[in-house]
Amino acid sequence: MRHGRYPFIIGFLAAPVAIYVTFVLGPYAQAFYLATTNWRGVSANPEFVGLENFTKLFSDDVFWKAIRHHGLLLLALPLLTIVLALFFAFMLNVGGGSRGGAMAGVRGSRFYRVVFFFPQVLAVVIVGVIFSRVYAPDDSGLLNGALATVGLDPVLFMADPDIALWSIIAVLVWQAVGFYVVLFSAGMSSVPKEIYEAATIDGAGRAAMFFRVTLPLLWDTLQVAWVYLGIAAFDAFAIVQVLSVDQGGPDGATTVLGMEIYRNAFSYSQFGYASAMGVALFFLTITFAALTLRVSKRDTIEL
Amino acid sequence: MTTEIASSAPAAPAGAAGPGRRPASAARRQRSEVGVLTTLGHLALLVWAILVIAPLLWTILASFKSNTEIFLGNPFALPGTFNFDSYARAWSEANVGRYFLNSVFVVTLSTTGTMLLGAMAAYVLARYPFPGNRVIYYLFVSGLAFPVFLALVPLFLVVNNLGLLNTYTGLILVYIAYSLPFTVFFLAAFFKTLPQSVAEAAMMDGASHSRLFFQVMMPMARPALVSIAIFNIIGQWNQYLLPVALMQGEGADRKWVLTQGIASISTSAGYQADWAALFAALTLSILPMILVYALFQRQIQSGLTAGAVK
């Protein structure tokens, strides 16, 4: 059993670890260093500039715009997605009432579960391109075409700075809901049916059942969902690049940090500055995850 | 590890509760409440289903229309004639065929690589205690916590320095590297659950460590491997940020993957105005995914949620 153990271990770990360190860990570590340089990729050596990139960042209007957009995304995306997904999951799992003692979903719940999940398997970019046509500013778009048939003026979904970001949020919610329906369904189906039976005997209605039984028992899953969606809110790059006017426009109305990092790195070759944004994004994400897990901490209900 | 936890829930004690035992007033109250709520709920479910299907169906239908129909006709009308010209144009002139095959090529190799290397690392980390085992495991898992954007600039430079910018090799290696954290995390947990007695028996029969892995452990881990493979295929097929950052430079557009290619067609379509071809390109990228999803629906749903519901 001992024979050849270490050669085997090394043989199996060498390639994965080498690839992982080269392309993942190495770059992450370097990002922190690059953030303190003014490197633009042309000079042989990056020059150390301390925290200059960060002072520049904090006085950059576009950076604060992006932060505000992340703030809005952080509130709206999880809230809308979770509320919709919870409601649908409840309908699909418990909404049909009790059948032979077990709680069942409404009729057709299998169909809905499959359909709601569709957008989840499509690339965010493809979804973005589809919606760029759905949101088309004239009657050729699906939405404005629909508005025209009831005699309403076309809405400039992506060109109006007041609603452009909301239009993007709507697409993100559209895509995300299906996944969370499945996630919450998994959580709901693990609730022992005796609990629902007991609640039914006590005369609990649908609403009481939802708020007093389902919601508390799903707390852990909700917490996971909130963290996932929060991280997604820091990540909305592909959709902004494809769907927004002028990549983050109009006039920066939809820009996000990912977009600015990409733009600074690959359009302006400001590698140091882009890395500083990456570091800022990293601390925002970590802070958000730690805060969420801390604030939402509750005693888990053991089943 | 699957999401079908319901079946393992303890069975209800027989006769503990039946509809007949419920107090009559509560039953009546509940019934009327059920009526209203169920109707509203049904309506909401139906509306959402339409909201999901409509843009997809509209895209597919528009791919058969002519440019005039798309621009001047009623957006809800069916195409006058179902012609496949736009597909031919999208496939050859707009290079969607090339992008599609590039994606197939890259994802086939990178998913295979991810599964092989990920399973090897996970297996050793899960079943062979050695000094540094935990350190390596946590290094892998820590990759789940970092935003890819943080690594973007240095990653570009690393790939560039290795001379792998705008090469399939570079893209495939990077796909594998960024898929490892989740793959190792998930498979290590699975390999831990496999019985030690089987491993010992194989060893007694004279199997080497690697033979044990390939001929005993890999087949036993098949369900988990399939779930994670599907997860990786979807993730890598839909990847956009990494190819956009790494496949640039001279002649890069010949090596673009599907997501990249379609994003580019979409931005240039404004000038060329071949909307039917754009819709056809979109359809060509939607249909395979919907098909894969329809076939592996259960594994996909459980695979994607397994990481969260533990």
Coordinates of C-alpha atoms in Angstrom, one line a residue, chain B:
Chain B
M1 CA -25.6 15.3 -3.4
T2 CA -28.7 15.3 -5.6
T3 CA -31.5 17.7 -4.9
E4 CA -34.0 15.0 -4.5
I5 CA -33.9 15.0 -0.8
A6 CA -37.6 14.6 -0.4
S7 CA -37.5 10.9 -0.9
S8 CA -35.3 10.5 2.1
A9 CA -37.7 12.3 4.4
P10 CA -39.2 10.1 6.9
A11 CA -42.6 8.7 6.0
A12 CA -45.6 10.2 7.7
P13 CA -47.0 8.1 10.5
A14 CA -50.1 6.4 9.0
G15 CA -53.4 8.0 9.8
A16 CA -51.8 10.9 11.7
A17 CA -53.7 13.4 9.6
G18 CA -56.2 13.3 6.9
P19 CA -58.5 15.8 5.4
G20 CA -61.4 14.4 7.4
R21 CA -59.8 15.3 10.7
R22 CA -59.5 19.0 10.0
P23 CA -61.9 21.3 11.8
A24 CA -64.7 22.1 9.4
S25 CA -64.3 25.9 9.6
A26 CA -60.6 25.9 8.9
A27 CA -61.2 23.7 6.0
R28 CA -63.8 26.0 4.5
R29 CA -61.7 29.1 5.1
Q30 CA -58.8 27.4 3.5
R31 CA -60.8 26.2 0.5
S32 CA -61.9 29.7 -0.5
E33 CA -58.4 31.1 0.1
V34 CA -57.0 28.4 -2.1
G35 CA -59.4 29.3 -4.9
V36 CA -58.3 33.0 -5.1
L37 CA -54.7 32.4 -4.4
T38 CA -54.4 29.5 -6.8
T39 CA -56.0 31.4 -9.6
L40 CA -53.7 34.4 -9.1
G41 CA -50.7 32.1 -8.7
H42 CA -51.6 30.2 -11.9
L43 CA -51.9 33.5 -13.7
A44 CA -48.5 34.6 -12.5
L45 CA -46.8 31.4 -13.5
L46 CA -48.4 31.6 -16.9
V47 CA -47.4 35.2 -17.4
W48 CA -43.8 34.4 -16.5
A49 CA -43.7 31.4 -18.8
I50 CA -44.8 33.6 -21.6
L51 CA -42.2 36.3 -20.7
V52 CA -39.6 33.6 -20.9
I53 CA -40.7 32.0 -24.1
A54 CA -41.8 35.0 -26.1
P55 CA -38.3 36.6 -26.7
L56 CA -36.9 33.2 -27.7
L57 CA -39.7 32.2 -29.9
W58 CA -39.7 35.7 -31.5
T59 CA -36.0 35.4 -32.2
I60 CA -36.5 32.0 -33.9
L61 CA -39.4 33.2 -36.0
A62 CA -37.6 36.4 -37.0
S63 CA -34.7 34.3 -38.4
F64 CA -37.0 33.2 -41.1
K65 CA -38.2 36.6 -42.1
S66 CA -36.8 38.9 -44.7
N67 CA -35.3 42.3 -43.6
T68 CA -38.3 44.1 -44.9
E69 CA -40.6 41.9 -42.8
I70 CA -38.5 42.5 -39.8
F71 CA -38.4 46.3 -40.2
L72 CA -41.8 47.1 -41.7
G73 CA -44.0 44.2 -40.9
N74 CA -45.8 43.6 -37.7
P75 CA -43.3 42.2 -35.2
F76 CA -45.8 39.6 -34.1
A77 CA -46.6 38.3 -37.6
L78 CA -45.4 34.9 -38.7
P79 CA -42.9 35.0 -41.5
G80 CA -44.4 35.1 -45.0
T81 CA -42.4 32.1 -46.2
F82 CA -40.1 30.0 -44.1
N83 CA -36.8 30.4 -45.9
F84 CA -33.5 29.3 -44.6
D85 CA -31.4 31.8 -46.7
S86 CA -30.6 33.7 -43.5
Y87 CA -29.1 30.5 -42.0
A88 CA -26.9 30.0 -45.0
R89 CA -25.7 33.6 -44.8
A90 CA -25.2 33.5 -41.1
W91 CA -23.3 30.1 -41.3
S92 CA -20.9 31.0 -44.1
E93 CA -20.8 34.8 -44.7
A94 CA -21.1 35.9 -41.1
N95 CA -18.8 33.0 -40.1
V96 CA -21.2 31.6 -37.5
G97 CA -20.2 28.1 -38.7
R98 CA -16.6 28.8 -38.0
Y99 CA -17.3 30.3 -34.5
F100 CA -19.5 27.4 -33.7
L101 CA -16.9 24.8 -34.6
N102 CA -14.3 26.8 -32.7
S103 CA -16.5 26.7 -29.6
V104 CA -17.0 23.0 -30.0
F105 CA -13.3 22.4 -30.4
V106 CA -12.3 24.5 -27.5
V107 CA -15.0 23.3 -25.1
T108 CA -14.4 19.6 -26.0
L109 CA -10.7 19.9 -25.1
S110 CA -11.1 22.2 -22.1
T111 CA -13.9 20.2 -20.5
T112 CA -12.0 16.9 -21.0
G113 CA -8.9 18.5 -19.6
T114 CA -10.8 20.0 -16.7
M115 CA -12.4 16.7 -15.8
L116 CA -9.2 14.7 -16.0
L117 CA -7.0 17.1 -14.1
G118 CA -9.7 18.1 -11.7
A119 CA -10.6 14.5 -10.9
M120 CA -6.9 13.6 -10.4
A121 CA -6.3 16.5 -8.0
A122 CA -9.5 16.0 -6.2
Y123 CA -8.9 12.3 -5.8
V124 CA -5.4 12.7 -4.3
L125 CA -6.5 15.5 -2.1
A126 CA -9.5 13.6 -0.8
R127 CA -8.0 10.2 -0.2
Y128 CA -4.2 10.6 0.4
P129 CA -3.1 12.3 3.6
F130 CA 0.3 14.0 3.1
P131 CA 1.9 17.1 4.5
G132 CA 0.6 20.1 2.7
N133 CA -2.6 18.4 1.6
R134 CA -4.9 20.9 3.3
V135 CA -2.9 23.9 2.0
I136 CA -3.2 22.8 -1.6
Y137 CA -6.9 22.0 -1.1
Y138 CA -7.7 25.4 0.3
L139 CA -5.6 27.1 -2.4
F140 CA -7.9 25.5 -4.9
V141 CA -11.1 26.3 -3.1
S142 CA -10.0 29.9 -2.5
G143 CA -10.3 30.4 -6.2
L144 CA -14.1 30.3 -5.8
A145 CA -14.0 33.6 -3.8
F146 CA -12.1 35.8 -6.1
P147 CA -13.7 37.9 -8.9
V148 CA -12.2 37.1 -12.3
F149 CA -11.9 40.8 -13.0
L150 CA -9.2 41.1 -10.4
A151 CA -7.0 38.7 -12.4
L152 CA -7.9 40.1 -15.8
V153 CA -4.9 42.4 -16.5
P154 CA -2.2 40.1 -15.0
L155 CA -3.8 37.1 -16.7
F156 CA -3.6 38.9 -20.1
L157 CA 0.1 39.6 -19.4
V158 CA 0.9 36.1 -18.3
V159 CA -0.7 34.6 -21.3
N160 CA 1.0 37.1 -23.5
N161 CA 4.5 36.4 -22.0
L162 CA 4.0 32.7 -22.6
G163 CA 3.3 33.5 -26.2
L164 CA -0.2 32.0 -25.9
L165 CA -2.2 35.1 -26.6
N166 CA -4.7 34.4 -29.4
T167 CA -4.0 30.7 -29.4
Y168 CA -6.4 27.8 -28.7
T169 CA -3.8 26.3 -26.3
G170 CA -3.8 29.5 -24.2
L171 CA -7.6 29.7 -24.1
I172 CA -8.0 26.0 -23.3
L173 CA -5.5 26.1 -20.4
V174 CA -7.1 29.2 -19.0
Y175 CA -10.6 27.6 -19.2
I176 CA -9.2 24.6 -17.4
A177 CA -7.5 26.7 -14.7
Y178 CA -10.6 28.7 -13.9
S179 CA -12.8 25.6 -13.8
L180 CA -10.6 23.8 -11.4
P181 CA -11.7 25.4 -8.1
F182 CA -15.4 24.3 -8.4
T183 CA -14.5 20.9 -10.0
V184 CA -11.9 20.1 -7.3
F185 CA -14.2 21.3 -4.5
F186 CA -17.1 19.2 -5.7
L187 CA -15.3 16.1 -6.7
A188 CA -13.1 16.0 -3.5
A189 CA -16.3 15.9 -1.5
F190 CA -17.5 13.0 -3.6
F191 CA -14.3 10.9 -3.6
K192 CA -14.4 11.1 0.2
T193 CA -17.7 9.2 0.2
L194 CA -16.4 6.2 -1.8
P195 CA -15.7 3.2 0.4
Q196 CA -12.2 2.5 1.5
S197 CA -12.8 -1.3 1.5
V198 CA -13.0 -1.3 -2.3
A199 CA -9.7 0.5 -2.6
E200 CA -8.1 -2.0 -0.2
A201 CA -9.4 -5.0 -2.1
A202 CA -8.1 -3.6 -5.4
M203 CA -4.7 -3.0 -3.7
M204 CA -4.6 -6.5 -2.4
D205 CA -5.2 -7.8 -5.9
G206 CA -2.0 -5.9 -6.9
A207 CA -3.5 -2.8 -8.5
S208 CA -1.2 0.2 -8.6
H209 CA -2.4 3.6 -7.4
S210 CA -3.1 5.0 -10.8
R211 CA -4.7 1.8 -11.9
L212 CA -6.9 2.0 -8.8
F213 CA -7.9 5.5 -9.8
F214 CA -8.6 4.9 -13.5
Q215 CA -10.2 1.4 -13.3
V216 CA -12.0 1.5 -9.9
M217 CA -12.5 5.0 -8.6
M218 CA -13.3 6.9 -11.8
P219 CA -16.1 4.4 -12.8
M220 CA -17.5 4.6 -9.3
A221 CA -17.6 8.4 -9.4
R222 CA -19.4 8.5 -12.7
P223 CA -22.6 10.2 -11.5
A224 CA -20.7 13.0 -10.0
L225 CA -18.3 13.3 -13.0
V226 CA -21.3 13.6 -15.3
S227 CA -22.9 16.3 -13.3
I228 CA -19.7 18.4 -13.1
A229 CA -18.9 17.8 -16.7
I230 CA -22.3 19.2 -17.8
F231 CA -21.8 22.1 -15.5
N232 CA -18.4 22.8 -17.0
I233 CA -19.6 22.4 -20.6
I234 CA -22.4 25.0 -20.0
G235 CA -20.0 27.3 -18.2
Q236 CA -17.2 27.1 -20.8
W237 CA -19.6 27.2 -23.8
N238 CA -21.1 30.4 -22.4
Q239 CA -17.8 32.0 -21.4
Y240 CA -17.4 35.5 -22.8
L241 CA -15.0 37.6 -20.7
L242 CA -12.0 35.2 -21.0
P243 CA -12.1 34.8 -24.8
V244 CA -12.8 38.5 -25.3
A245 CA -9.7 39.3 -23.3
L246 CA -7.4 36.6 -24.6
M247 CA -8.4 36.1 -28.3
Q248 CA -7.3 39.5 -29.7
G249 CA -4.6 40.6 -32.0
E250 CA -3.7 39.8 -35.6
G251 CA -6.2 37.4 -37.3
A252 CA -8.0 36.8 -34.0
D253 CA -11.4 36.9 -35.6
R254 CA -10.8 33.6 -37.3
K255 CA -10.3 32.0 -33.9
W256 CA -13.2 33.6 -32.1
V257 CA -15.7 31.4 -30.1
L258 CA -19.4 31.6 -30.7
T259 CA -20.3 34.1 -27.9
Q260 CA -17.6 36.5 -29.1
G261 CA -18.5 36.1 -32.8
I262 CA -22.2 36.8 -32.1
A263 CA -21.5 39.8 -30.0
S264 CA -19.4 41.2 -32.8
I265 CA -22.1 40.5 -35.4
S266 CA -24.6 42.2 -33.2
T267 CA -22.5 45.4 -33.0
S268 CA -21.7 45.5 -36.7
A269 CA -25.2 44.5 -37.8
G270 CA -26.2 48.1 -37.3
Y271 CA -24.2 49.0 -40.4
Q272 CA -24.7 45.9 -42.5
A273 CA -28.3 45.6 -41.4
D274 CA -28.7 41.9 -42.2
W275 CA -31.0 41.4 -39.3
A276 CA -32.3 38.1 -40.5
A277 CA -28.8 36.7 -40.4
L278 CA -28.3 38.0 -36.9
F279 CA -31.5 36.3 -35.8
A280 CA -30.4 33.2 -37.5
A281 CA -27.0 33.3 -35.7
L282 CA -28.8 33.8 -32.4
T283 CA -31.1 30.8 -33.2
L284 CA -28.1 28.7 -34.0
S285 CA -26.6 29.5 -30.6
I286 CA -29.8 29.1 -28.7
L287 CA -31.0 25.8 -30.1
P288 CA -28.1 23.5 -29.2
M289 CA -28.2 24.7 -25.6
I290 CA -32.0 24.2 -25.3
L291 CA -31.5 20.8 -26.8
V292 CA -28.7 19.8 -24.4
Y293 CA -30.9 21.2 -21.6
A294 CA -33.9 19.2 -22.7
L295 CA -31.9 16.0 -22.8
F296 CA -30.0 16.4 -19.5
Q297 CA -32.6 18.6 -17.7
R298 CA -32.4 16.6 -14.4
Q299 CA -28.6 16.4 -14.2
I300 CA -28.3 20.1 -15.1
Q301 CA -30.7 21.3 -12.5
S302 CA -29.3 19.1 -9.8
G303 CA -25.7 19.8 -10.9
L304 CA -26.1 23.5 -10.8
T305 CA -27.9 23.6 -7.4
A306 CA -25.8 20.9 -5.8
G307 CA -23.0 23.3 -4.9
A308 CA -25.5 25.5 -3.0
V309 CA -27.8 23.0 -1.3
K310 CA -25.5 20.9 0.8

